Amino acid sequence: MNLELLLPFCAATAALALSPGPDNIFVLIQSMTNGKRYGLATIAGLMTGCLVHTSLLAFGVSIIIKDNPIVFNAIKIFGALYLLYLAWQVLNSDEAISLGNGKGNKKGLLALFKQGFVMNVLNPKVTIFFLAFFPGFLFSEELSTVVQFYVLGFLFILVSSFVFCGIALLAASIADFLKKNARTGAVLKWLQIIVFVGIAIYLFIG
C-alpha cells in the first residue's frame, strides 16, 4: 500500500478547488447574495453529486480494468491527454474572474442543495475528469479498485468541501480581494495550468 500517493492527490485536489471554476464561483455568489448557510447548502449538493460520479467510476471502470493492464494503461494515457487538453483550454481562457452582479431571487436551502446536486450530476465533464484524475492515484495492490476509488472519492469530497466552505464563510472578503487585485485571476489561472500539466506528466511517467 503506497499511502504517499494520497498526499499529492490531496494537494492537487486543493489546488483545483481553489482555482476559479463554475462550482466555486457559484458557491461564492450564493454565499454573497443569500448568506453563508445558503452557500453551505450549495456545497452539500455539489459534494453529494460527486458521490454519484465516484460510484460510476468505481463500478464502471473497475470492471473494465480488472486484470487488464493494457486497458488500465490506455485509461491513464487518455487521462493524461485529457488533462493536457484542460490545461490548453485554461491557457486560452480569459484571466478575468466574473462574479456576476450579485442579484437574483433568494432560494431556500433545499432548493440550493438540489440545484448544486443537479449541476454536478448532470455535468458529464465531472465523470470524465474523475476518469482522467483518479486512476493514476490508485495506491494499493491489495485493496480492490472499487474500495480505492471510493477512498479517493471521499478524499476529493473532503478536501474540496474544506476549501469550498472556506470560500462560503469568507465570501465577502474573497469577493472584495478578487475585485481589487487584478492579477489574482492570472495567478489562479497559471496555478490551474500547472496542476493539470503536473498530473498529466505524472500519469505519463507513473
mmCIF file with all atom_site columns, C-alpha atoms in Angstrom:
data_model
loop_
_atom_site.group_PDB
_atom_site.id
_atom_site.type_symbol
_atom_site.label_atom_id
_atom_site.label_alt_id
_atom_site.label_comp_id
_atom_site.label_asym_id
_atom_site.label_entity_id
_atom_site.label_seq_id
_atom_site.pdbx_PDB_ins_code
_atom_site.Cartn_x
_atom_site.Cartn_y
_atom_site.Cartn_z
_atom_site.occupancy
_atom_site.B_iso_or_equiv
_atom_site.pdbx_formal_charge
_atom_site.auth_seq_id
_atom_site.auth_comp_id
_atom_site.auth_asym_id
_atom_site.auth_atom_id
_atom_site.pdbx_PDB_model_num
ATOM 1   C CA . MET A 1 1   ? 0.000   0.000  0.000   1.00 0.00 ? 1   MET A CA 1
ATOM 2   C CA . ASN A 1 2   ? 1.517   3.284  -1.129  1.00 0.00 ? 2   ASN A CA 1
ATOM 3   C CA . LEU A 1 3   ? -0.129  5.908  1.042   1.00 0.00 ? 3   LEU A CA 1
ATOM 4   C CA . GLU A 1 4   ? 2.369   8.522  -0.158  1.00 0.00 ? 4   GLU A CA 1
ATOM 5   C CA . LEU A 1 5   ? 0.286   8.812  -3.322  1.00 0.00 ? 5   LEU A CA 1
ATOM 6   C CA . LEU A 1 6   ? -2.606  10.233 -1.310  1.00 0.00 ? 6   LEU A CA 1
ATOM 7   C CA . LEU A 1 7   ? -0.693  13.363 -0.262  1.00 0.00 ? 7   LEU A CA 1
ATOM 8   C CA . PRO A 1 8   ? -0.091  14.679 -3.807  1.00 0.00 ? 8   PRO A CA 1
ATOM 9   C CA . PHE A 1 9   ? -3.670  13.671 -4.648  1.00 0.00 ? 9   PHE A CA 1
ATOM 10  C CA . CYS A 1 10  ? -4.989  15.843 -1.797  1.00 0.00 ? 10  CYS A CA 1
ATOM 11  C CA . ALA A 1 11  ? -2.647  18.700 -2.744  1.00 0.00 ? 11  ALA A CA 1
ATOM 12  C CA . ALA A 1 12  ? -3.777  18.599 -6.373  1.00 0.00 ? 12  ALA A CA 1
ATOM 13  C CA . THR A 1 13  ? -7.428  18.468 -5.298  1.00 0.00 ? 13  THR A CA 1
ATOM 14  C CA . ALA A 1 14  ? -6.976  21.517 -3.054  1.00 0.00 ? 14  ALA A CA 1
ATOM 15  C CA . ALA A 1 15  ? -5.261  23.470 -5.826  1.00 0.00 ? 15  ALA A CA 1
ATOM 16  C CA . LEU A 1 16  ? -8.054  22.621 -8.263  1.00 0.00 ? 16  LEU A CA 1
ATOM 17  C CA . ALA A 1 17  ? -10.734 23.564 -5.718  1.00 0.00 ? 17  ALA A CA 1
ATOM 18  C CA . LEU A 1 18  ? -9.070  26.947 -5.243  1.00 0.00 ? 18  LEU A CA 1
ATOM 19  C CA . SER A 1 19  ? -8.866  27.603 -8.978  1.00 0.00 ? 19  SER A CA 1
ATOM 20  C CA . PRO A 1 20  ? -11.760 29.674 -10.366 1.00 0.00 ? 20  PRO A CA 1
ATOM 21  C CA . GLY A 1 21  ? -14.410 27.457 -11.914 1.00 0.00 ? 21  GLY A CA 1
ATOM 22  C CA . PRO A 1 22  ? -18.194 27.250 -12.211 1.00 0.00 ? 22  PRO A CA 1
ATOM 23  C CA . ASP A 1 23  ? -18.623 25.396 -8.906  1.00 0.00 ? 23  ASP A CA 1
ATOM 24  C CA . ASN A 1 24  ? -16.646 27.590 -6.536  1.00 0.00 ? 24  ASN A CA 1
ATOM 25  C CA . ILE A 1 25  ? -17.773 30.782 -8.266  1.00 0.00 ? 25  ILE A CA 1
ATOM 26  C CA . PHE A 1 26  ? -21.369 29.581 -7.863  1.00 0.00 ? 26  PHE A CA 1
ATOM 27  C CA . VAL A 1 27  ? -20.743 28.906 -4.155  1.00 0.00 ? 27  VAL A CA 1
ATOM 28  C CA . LEU A 1 28  ? -19.186 32.349 -3.767  1.00 0.00 ? 28  LEU A CA 1
ATOM 29  C CA . ILE A 1 29  ? -22.115 34.112 -5.441  1.00 0.00 ? 29  ILE A CA 1
ATOM 30  C CA . GLN A 1 30  ? -24.739 32.221 -3.427  1.00 0.00 ? 30  GLN A CA 1
ATOM 31  C CA . SER A 1 31  ? -22.894 33.000 -0.199  1.00 0.00 ? 31  SER A CA 1
ATOM 32  C CA . MET A 1 32  ? -22.665 36.673 -1.105  1.00 0.00 ? 32  MET A CA 1
ATOM 33  C CA . THR A 1 33  ? -26.267 37.084 -2.195  1.00 0.00 ? 33  THR A CA 1
ATOM 34  C CA . ASN A 1 34  ? -28.117 34.734 0.167   1.00 0.00 ? 34  ASN A CA 1
ATOM 35  C CA . GLY A 1 35  ? -25.797 34.225 3.127   1.00 0.00 ? 35  GLY A CA 1
ATOM 36  C CA . LYS A 1 36  ? -23.270 31.689 4.353   1.00 0.00 ? 36  LYS A CA 1
ATOM 37  C CA . ARG A 1 37  ? -25.822 28.981 5.185   1.00 0.00 ? 37  ARG A CA 1
ATOM 38  C CA . TYR A 1 38  ? -27.040 29.038 1.608   1.00 0.00 ? 38  TYR A CA 1
ATOM 39  C CA . GLY A 1 39  ? -23.506 28.705 0.309   1.00 0.00 ? 39  GLY A CA 1
ATOM 40  C CA . LEU A 1 40  ? -23.017 25.677 2.560   1.00 0.00 ? 40  LEU A CA 1
ATOM 41  C CA . ALA A 1 41  ? -26.267 24.145 1.264   1.00 0.00 ? 41  ALA A CA 1
ATOM 42  C CA . THR A 1 42  ? -24.964 24.574 -2.270  1.00 0.00 ? 42  THR A CA 1
ATOM 43  C CA . ILE A 1 43  ? -21.700 22.865 -1.299  1.00 0.00 ? 43  ILE A CA 1
ATOM 44  C CA . ALA A 1 44  ? -23.612 19.937 0.219   1.00 0.00 ? 44  ALA A CA 1
ATOM 45  C CA . GLY A 1 45  ? -25.457 19.457 -3.067  1.00 0.00 ? 45  GLY A CA 1
ATOM 46  C CA . LEU A 1 46  ? -22.300 19.663 -5.171  1.00 0.00 ? 46  LEU A CA 1
ATOM 47  C CA . MET A 1 47  ? -20.409 17.190 -2.982  1.00 0.00 ? 47  MET A CA 1
ATOM 48  C CA . THR A 1 48  ? -23.329 14.751 -2.890  1.00 0.00 ? 48  THR A CA 1
ATOM 49  C CA . GLY A 1 49  ? -23.225 14.819 -6.670  1.00 0.00 ? 49  GLY A CA 1
ATOM 50  C CA . CYS A 1 50  ? -19.552 13.848 -6.509  1.00 0.00 ? 50  CYS A CA 1
ATOM 51  C CA . LEU A 1 51  ? -20.619 10.624 -4.770  1.00 0.00 ? 51  LEU A CA 1
ATOM 52  C CA . VAL A 1 52  ? -22.638 9.708  -7.849  1.00 0.00 ? 52  VAL A CA 1
ATOM 53  C CA . HIS A 1 53  ? -19.652 10.261 -10.141 1.00 0.00 ? 53  HIS A CA 1
ATOM 54  C CA . THR A 1 54  ? -17.405 8.307  -7.756  1.00 0.00 ? 54  THR A CA 1
ATOM 55  C CA . SER A 1 55  ? -19.819 5.363  -7.866  1.00 0.00 ? 55  SER A CA 1
ATOM 56  C CA . LEU A 1 56  ? -19.985 5.442  -11.657 1.00 0.00 ? 56  LEU A CA 1
ATOM 57  C CA . LEU A 1 57  ? -16.204 5.449  -11.799 1.00 0.00 ? 57  LEU A CA 1
ATOM 58  C CA . ALA A 1 58  ? -15.707 2.811  -9.108  1.00 0.00 ? 58  ALA A CA 1
ATOM 59  C CA . PHE A 1 59  ? -18.083 0.210  -10.503 1.00 0.00 ? 59  PHE A CA 1
ATOM 60  C CA . GLY A 1 60  ? -17.787 1.010  -14.201 1.00 0.00 ? 60  GLY A CA 1
ATOM 61  C CA . VAL A 1 61  ? -14.042 1.463  -14.564 1.00 0.00 ? 61  VAL A CA 1
ATOM 62  C CA . SER A 1 62  ? -13.172 -1.195 -12.008 1.00 0.00 ? 62  SER A CA 1
ATOM 63  C CA . ILE A 1 63  ? -14.954 -3.837 -14.065 1.00 0.00 ? 63  ILE A CA 1
ATOM 64  C CA . ILE A 1 64  ? -13.192 -2.690 -17.231 1.00 0.00 ? 64  ILE A CA 1
ATOM 65  C CA . ILE A 1 65  ? -9.646  -2.564 -15.868 1.00 0.00 ? 65  ILE A CA 1
ATOM 66  C CA . LYS A 1 66  ? -9.772  -5.610 -13.613 1.00 0.00 ? 66  LYS A CA 1
ATOM 67  C CA . ASP A 1 67  ? -6.876  -7.918 -14.561 1.00 0.00 ? 67  ASP A CA 1
ATOM 68  C CA . ASN A 1 68  ? -6.338  -5.947 -17.766 1.00 0.00 ? 68  ASN A CA 1
ATOM 69  C CA . PRO A 1 69  ? -3.186  -3.792 -17.577 1.00 0.00 ? 69  PRO A CA 1
ATOM 70  C CA . ILE A 1 70  ? -3.434  -2.810 -21.237 1.00 0.00 ? 70  ILE A CA 1
ATOM 71  C CA . VAL A 1 71  ? -6.833  -1.197 -20.695 1.00 0.00 ? 71  VAL A CA 1
ATOM 72  C CA . PHE A 1 72  ? -5.620  0.387  -17.451 1.00 0.00 ? 72  PHE A CA 1
ATOM 73  C CA . ASN A 1 73  ? -2.608  1.960  -19.191 1.00 0.00 ? 73  ASN A CA 1
ATOM 74  C CA . ALA A 1 74  ? -4.849  3.132  -22.032 1.00 0.00 ? 74  ALA A CA 1
ATOM 75  C CA . ILE A 1 75  ? -7.121  4.844  -19.496 1.00 0.00 ? 75  ILE A CA 1
ATOM 76  C CA . LYS A 1 76  ? -4.092  6.528  -17.871 1.00 0.00 ? 76  LYS A CA 1
ATOM 77  C CA . ILE A 1 77  ? -2.878  7.806  -21.249 1.00 0.00 ? 77  ILE A CA 1
ATOM 78  C CA . PHE A 1 78  ? -6.363  9.064  -22.060 1.00 0.00 ? 78  PHE A CA 1
ATOM 79  C CA . GLY A 1 79  ? -6.444  10.781 -18.678 1.00 0.00 ? 79  GLY A CA 1
ATOM 80  C CA . ALA A 1 80  ? -3.101  12.475 -19.250 1.00 0.00 ? 80  ALA A CA 1
ATOM 81  C CA . LEU A 1 81  ? -4.139  13.712 -22.695 1.00 0.00 ? 81  LEU A CA 1
ATOM 82  C CA . TYR A 1 82  ? -7.463  14.963 -21.345 1.00 0.00 ? 82  TYR A CA 1
ATOM 83  C CA . LEU A 1 83  ? -5.718  16.885 -18.557 1.00 0.00 ? 83  LEU A CA 1
ATOM 84  C CA . LEU A 1 84  ? -3.373  18.467 -21.103 1.00 0.00 ? 84  LEU A CA 1
ATOM 85  C CA . TYR A 1 85  ? -6.455  19.443 -23.101 1.00 0.00 ? 85  TYR A CA 1
ATOM 86  C CA . LEU A 1 86  ? -7.947  21.061 -19.989 1.00 0.00 ? 86  LEU A CA 1
ATOM 87  C CA . ALA A 1 87  ? -4.674  22.931 -19.418 1.00 0.00 ? 87  ALA A CA 1
ATOM 88  C CA . TRP A 1 88  ? -4.806  24.174 -23.016 1.00 0.00 ? 88  TRP A CA 1
ATOM 89  C CA . GLN A 1 89  ? -8.377  25.386 -22.521 1.00 0.00 ? 89  GLN A CA 1
ATOM 90  C CA . VAL A 1 90  ? -7.390  27.262 -19.373 1.00 0.00 ? 90  VAL A CA 1
ATOM 91  C CA . LEU A 1 91  ? -4.387  28.772 -21.183 1.00 0.00 ? 91  LEU A CA 1
ATOM 92  C CA . ASN A 1 92  ? -6.695  30.181 -23.845 1.00 0.00 ? 92  ASN A CA 1
ATOM 93  C CA . SER A 1 93  ? -9.315  31.404 -21.372 1.00 0.00 ? 93  SER A CA 1
ATOM 94  C CA . ASP A 1 94  ? -9.817  34.915 -20.057 1.00 0.00 ? 94  ASP A CA 1
ATOM 95  C CA . GLU A 1 95  ? -7.882  35.760 -16.877 1.00 0.00 ? 95  GLU A CA 1
ATOM 96  C CA . ALA A 1 96  ? -10.756 37.869 -15.556 1.00 0.00 ? 96  ALA A CA 1
ATOM 97  C CA . ILE A 1 97  ? -12.856 36.323 -12.789 1.00 0.00 ? 97  ILE A CA 1
ATOM 98  C CA . SER A 1 98  ? -16.543 37.069 -13.235 1.00 0.00 ? 98  SER A CA 1
ATOM 99  C CA . LEU A 1 99  ? -18.583 37.171 -10.024 1.00 0.00 ? 99  LEU A CA 1
ATOM 100 C CA . GLY A 1 100 ? -21.870 38.230 -11.574 1.00 0.00 ? 100 GLY A CA 1
ATOM 101 C CA . ASN A 1 101 ? -23.923 41.187 -10.423 1.00 0.00 ? 101 ASN A CA 1
ATOM 102 C CA . GLY A 1 102 ? -24.773 39.775 -7.004  1.00 0.00 ? 102 GLY A CA 1
ATOM 103 C CA . LYS A 1 103 ? -28.507 39.984 -7.674  1.00 0.00 ? 103 LYS A CA 1
ATOM 104 C CA . GLY A 1 104 ? -31.197 37.375 -8.033  1.00 0.00 ? 104 GLY A CA 1
ATOM 105 C CA . ASN A 1 105 ? -34.122 35.721 -6.338  1.00 0.00 ? 105 ASN A CA 1
ATOM 106 C CA . LYS A 1 106 ? -33.303 34.210 -2.983  1.00 0.00 ? 106 LYS A CA 1
ATOM 107 C CA . LYS A 1 107 ? -33.790 30.443 -2.920  1.00 0.00 ? 107 LYS A CA 1
ATOM 108 C CA . GLY A 1 108 ? -34.362 28.144 0.039   1.00 0.00 ? 108 GLY A CA 1
ATOM 109 C CA . LEU A 1 109 ? -31.705 25.859 1.492   1.00 0.00 ? 109 LEU A CA 1
ATOM 110 C CA . LEU A 1 110 ? -33.250 22.726 -0.024  1.00 0.00 ? 110 LEU A CA 1
ATOM 111 C CA . ALA A 1 111 ? -33.598 24.403 -3.418  1.00 0.00 ? 111 ALA A CA 1
ATOM 112 C CA . LEU A 1 112 ? -29.919 25.343 -3.449  1.00 0.00 ? 112 LEU A CA 1
ATOM 113 C CA . PHE A 1 113 ? -28.936 21.840 -2.316  1.00 0.00 ? 113 PHE A CA 1
ATOM 114 C CA . LYS A 1 114 ? -30.947 20.376 -5.199  1.00 0.00 ? 114 LYS A CA 1
ATOM 115 C CA . GLN A 1 115 ? -29.508 22.889 -7.653  1.00 0.00 ? 115 GLN A CA 1
ATOM 116 C CA . GLY A 1 116 ? -25.937 22.078 -6.592  1.00 0.00 ? 116 GLY A CA 1
ATOM 117 C CA . PHE A 1 117 ? -26.649 18.346 -6.816  1.00 0.00 ? 117 PHE A CA 1
ATOM 118 C CA . VAL A 1 118 ? -28.248 18.554 -10.263 1.00 0.00 ? 118 VAL A CA 1
ATOM 119 C CA . MET A 1 119 ? -25.497 20.882 -11.562 1.00 0.00 ? 119 MET A CA 1
ATOM 120 C CA . ASN A 1 120 ? -22.893 18.310 -10.585 1.00 0.00 ? 120 ASN A CA 1
ATOM 121 C CA . VAL A 1 121 ? -24.650 15.070 -11.533 1.00 0.00 ? 121 VAL A CA 1
ATOM 122 C CA . LEU A 1 122 ? -25.740 16.291 -14.970 1.00 0.00 ? 122 LEU A CA 1
ATOM 123 C CA . ASN A 1 123 ? -22.268 17.562 -15.850 1.00 0.00 ? 123 ASN A CA 1
ATOM 124 C CA . PRO A 1 124 ? -20.566 14.773 -17.848 1.00 0.00 ? 124 PRO A CA 1
ATOM 125 C CA . LYS A 1 125 ? -17.273 16.666 -17.621 1.00 0.00 ? 125 LYS A CA 1
ATOM 126 C CA . VAL A 1 126 ? -17.077 15.708 -13.931 1.00 0.00 ? 126 VAL A CA 1
ATOM 127 C CA . THR A 1 127 ? -17.247 11.998 -14.748 1.00 0.00 ? 127 THR A CA 1
ATOM 128 C CA . ILE A 1 128 ? -14.630 12.416 -17.470 1.00 0.00 ? 128 ILE A CA 1
ATOM 129 C CA . PHE A 1 129 ? -12.422 14.397 -15.099 1.00 0.00 ? 129 PHE A CA 1
ATOM 130 C CA . PHE A 1 130 ? -12.694 11.733 -12.399 1.00 0.00 ? 130 PHE A CA 1
ATOM 131 C CA . LEU A 1 131 ? -11.827 9.108  -15.010 1.00 0.00 ? 131 LEU A CA 1
ATOM 132 C CA . ALA A 1 132 ? -8.760  11.116 -16.003 1.00 0.00 ? 132 ALA A CA 1
ATOM 133 C CA . PHE A 1 133 ? -7.696  12.027 -12.467 1.00 0.00 ? 133 PHE A CA 1
ATOM 134 C CA . PHE A 1 134 ? -8.319  9.068  -10.165 1.00 0.00 ? 134 PHE A CA 1
ATOM 135 C CA . PRO A 1 135 ? -6.733  6.002  -11.852 1.00 0.00 ? 135 PRO A CA 1
ATOM 136 C CA . GLY A 1 136 ? -3.227  7.455  -11.608 1.00 0.00 ? 136 GLY A CA 1
ATOM 137 C CA . PHE A 1 137 ? -3.524  7.617  -7.814  1.00 0.00 ? 137 PHE A CA 1
ATOM 138 C CA . LEU A 1 138 ? -4.603  4.037  -7.084  1.00 0.00 ? 138 LEU A CA 1
ATOM 139 C CA . PHE A 1 139 ? -2.483  3.319  -4.049  1.00 0.00 ? 139 PHE A CA 1
ATOM 140 C CA . SER A 1 140 ? -2.707  -0.389 -3.222  1.00 0.00 ? 140 SER A CA 1
ATOM 141 C CA . GLU A 1 141 ? -2.113  -3.730 -4.863  1.00 0.00 ? 141 GLU A CA 1
ATOM 142 C CA . GLU A 1 142 ? -4.135  -5.468 -2.158  1.00 0.00 ? 142 GLU A CA 1
ATOM 143 C CA . LEU A 1 143 ? -7.331  -3.415 -1.891  1.00 0.00 ? 143 LEU A CA 1
ATOM 144 C CA . SER A 1 144 ? -9.910  -3.723 -4.646  1.00 0.00 ? 144 SER A CA 1
ATOM 145 C CA . THR A 1 145 ? -10.089 -0.884 -7.147  1.00 0.00 ? 145 THR A CA 1
ATOM 146 C CA . VAL A 1 146 ? -13.671 -0.213 -6.019  1.00 0.00 ? 146 VAL A CA 1
ATOM 147 C CA . VAL A 1 147 ? -12.503 0.490  -2.467  1.00 0.00 ? 147 VAL A CA 1
ATOM 148 C CA . GLN A 1 148 ? -9.590  2.603  -3.693  1.00 0.00 ? 148 GLN A CA 1
ATOM 149 C CA . PHE A 1 149 ? -11.808 4.695  -5.960  1.00 0.00 ? 149 PHE A CA 1
ATOM 150 C CA . TYR A 1 150 ? -14.164 5.326  -3.042  1.00 0.00 ? 150 TYR A CA 1
ATOM 151 C CA . VAL A 1 151 ? -11.251 6.315  -0.790  1.00 0.00 ? 151 VAL A CA 1
ATOM 152 C CA . LEU A 1 152 ? -10.074 8.764  -3.448  1.00 0.00 ? 152 LEU A CA 1
ATOM 153 C CA . GLY A 1 153 ? -13.642 9.987  -3.951  1.00 0.00 ? 153 GLY A CA 1
ATOM 154 C CA . PHE A 1 154 ? -14.164 10.674 -0.250  1.00 0.00 ? 154 PHE A CA 1
ATOM 155 C CA . LEU A 1 155 ? -10.776 12.407 -0.014  1.00 0.00 ? 155 LEU A CA 1
ATOM 156 C CA . PHE A 1 156 ? -11.690 14.534 -3.027  1.00 0.00 ? 156 PHE A CA 1
ATOM 157 C CA . ILE A 1 157 ? -15.015 15.442 -1.400  1.00 0.00 ? 157 ILE A CA 1
ATOM 158 C CA . LEU A 1 158 ? -13.401 16.142 1.984   1.00 0.00 ? 158 LEU A CA 1
ATOM 159 C CA . VAL A 1 159 ? -10.659 18.401 0.629   1.00 0.00 ? 159 VAL A CA 1
ATOM 160 C CA . SER A 1 160 ? -12.981 20.180 -1.816  1.00 0.00 ? 160 SER A CA 1
ATOM 161 C CA . SER A 1 161 ? -15.597 20.694 0.905   1.00 0.00 ? 161 SER A CA 1
ATOM 162 C CA . PHE A 1 162 ? -12.995 22.224 3.214   1.00 0.00 ? 162 PHE A CA 1
ATOM 163 C CA . VAL A 1 163 ? -11.898 24.675 0.510   1.00 0.00 ? 163 VAL A CA 1
ATOM 164 C CA . PHE A 1 164 ? -15.457 25.463 -0.616  1.00 0.00 ? 164 PHE A CA 1
ATOM 165 C CA . CYS A 1 165 ? -16.616 26.021 2.982   1.00 0.00 ? 165 CYS A CA 1
ATOM 166 C CA . GLY A 1 166 ? -13.771 28.465 3.428   1.00 0.00 ? 166 GLY A CA 1
ATOM 167 C CA . ILE A 1 167 ? -14.980 30.294 0.325   1.00 0.00 ? 167 ILE A CA 1
ATOM 168 C CA . ALA A 1 168 ? -18.550 30.373 1.658   1.00 0.00 ? 168 ALA A CA 1
ATOM 169 C CA . LEU A 1 169 ? -17.549 31.605 5.121   1.00 0.00 ? 169 LEU A CA 1
ATOM 170 C CA . LEU A 1 170 ? -15.209 34.272 3.744   1.00 0.00 ? 170 LEU A CA 1
ATOM 171 C CA . ALA A 1 171 ? -17.361 35.150 0.729   1.00 0.00 ? 171 ALA A CA 1
ATOM 172 C CA . ALA A 1 172 ? -17.427 38.929 1.173   1.00 0.00 ? 172 ALA A CA 1
ATOM 173 C CA . SER A 1 173 ? -13.703 39.224 1.863   1.00 0.00 ? 173 SER A CA 1
ATOM 174 C CA . ILE A 1 174 ? -12.777 36.927 -1.031  1.00 0.00 ? 174 ILE A CA 1
ATOM 175 C CA . ALA A 1 175 ? -15.025 38.827 -3.439  1.00 0.00 ? 175 ALA A CA 1
ATOM 176 C CA . ASP A 1 176 ? -13.505 42.180 -2.391  1.00 0.00 ? 176 ASP A CA 1
ATOM 177 C CA . PHE A 1 177 ? -9.990  40.763 -2.763  1.00 0.00 ? 177 PHE A CA 1
ATOM 178 C CA . LEU A 1 178 ? -10.684 39.381 -6.242  1.00 0.00 ? 178 LEU A CA 1
ATOM 179 C CA . LYS A 1 179 ? -12.199 42.666 -7.384  1.00 0.00 ? 179 LYS A CA 1
ATOM 180 C CA . LYS A 1 180 ? -9.327  44.782 -6.015  1.00 0.00 ? 180 LYS A CA 1
ATOM 181 C CA . ASN A 1 181 ? -6.449  42.616 -7.229  1.00 0.00 ? 181 ASN A CA 1
ATOM 182 C CA . ALA A 1 182 ? -6.420  42.431 -10.992 1.00 0.00 ? 182 ALA A CA 1
ATOM 183 C CA . ARG A 1 183 ? -3.522  39.930 -11.081 1.00 0.00 ? 183 ARG A CA 1
ATOM 184 C CA . THR A 1 184 ? -5.343  37.350 -8.946  1.00 0.00 ? 184 THR A CA 1
ATOM 185 C CA . GLY A 1 185 ? -7.069  35.869 -11.976 1.00 0.00 ? 185 GLY A CA 1
ATOM 186 C CA . ALA A 1 186 ? -3.740  35.369 -13.752 1.00 0.00 ? 186 ALA A CA 1
ATOM 187 C CA . VAL A 1 187 ? -2.140  33.718 -10.710 1.00 0.00 ? 187 VAL A CA 1
ATOM 188 C CA . LEU A 1 188 ? -5.055  31.311 -10.236 1.00 0.00 ? 188 LEU A CA 1
ATOM 189 C CA . LYS A 1 189 ? -5.153  30.629 -13.974 1.00 0.00 ? 189 LYS A CA 1
ATOM 190 C CA . TRP A 1 190 ? -1.497  29.566 -14.062 1.00 0.00 ? 190 TRP A CA 1
ATOM 191 C CA . LEU A 1 191 ? -1.895  27.579 -10.846 1.00 0.00 ? 191 LEU A CA 1
ATOM 192 C CA . GLN A 1 192 ? -4.629  25.557 -12.548 1.00 0.00 ? 192 GLN A CA 1
ATOM 193 C CA . ILE A 1 193 ? -2.464  25.031 -15.650 1.00 0.00 ? 193 ILE A CA 1
ATOM 194 C CA . ILE A 1 194 ? 0.482   23.853 -13.536 1.00 0.00 ? 194 ILE A CA 1
ATOM 195 C CA . VAL A 1 195 ? -1.718  21.383 -11.649 1.00 0.00 ? 195 VAL A CA 1
ATOM 196 C CA . PHE A 1 196 ? -3.263  19.940 -14.833 1.00 0.00 ? 196 PHE A CA 1
ATOM 197 C CA . VAL A 1 197 ? 0.118   19.605 -16.588 1.00 0.00 ? 197 VAL A CA 1
ATOM 198 C CA . GLY A 1 198 ? 1.763   18.219 -13.463 1.00 0.00 ? 198 GLY A CA 1
ATOM 199 C CA . ILE A 1 199 ? -0.828  15.473 -13.047 1.00 0.00 ? 199 ILE A CA 1
ATOM 200 C CA . ALA A 1 200 ? -0.635  14.673 -16.776 1.00 0.00 ? 200 ALA A CA 1
ATOM 201 C CA . ILE A 1 201 ? 3.149   14.251 -16.566 1.00 0.00 ? 201 ILE A CA 1
ATOM 202 C CA . TYR A 1 202 ? 2.757   12.058 -13.506 1.00 0.00 ? 202 TYR A CA 1
ATOM 203 C CA . LEU A 1 203 ? 0.276   9.836  -15.374 1.00 0.00 ? 203 LEU A CA 1
ATOM 204 C CA . PHE A 1 204 ? 2.647   9.539  -18.356 1.00 0.00 ? 204 PHE A CA 1
ATOM 205 C CA . ILE A 1 205 ? 5.685   8.531  -16.295 1.00 0.00 ? 205 ILE A CA 1
ATOM 206 C CA . GLY A 1 206 ? 3.923   6.796  -13.383 1.00 0.00 ? 206 GLY A CA 1
#
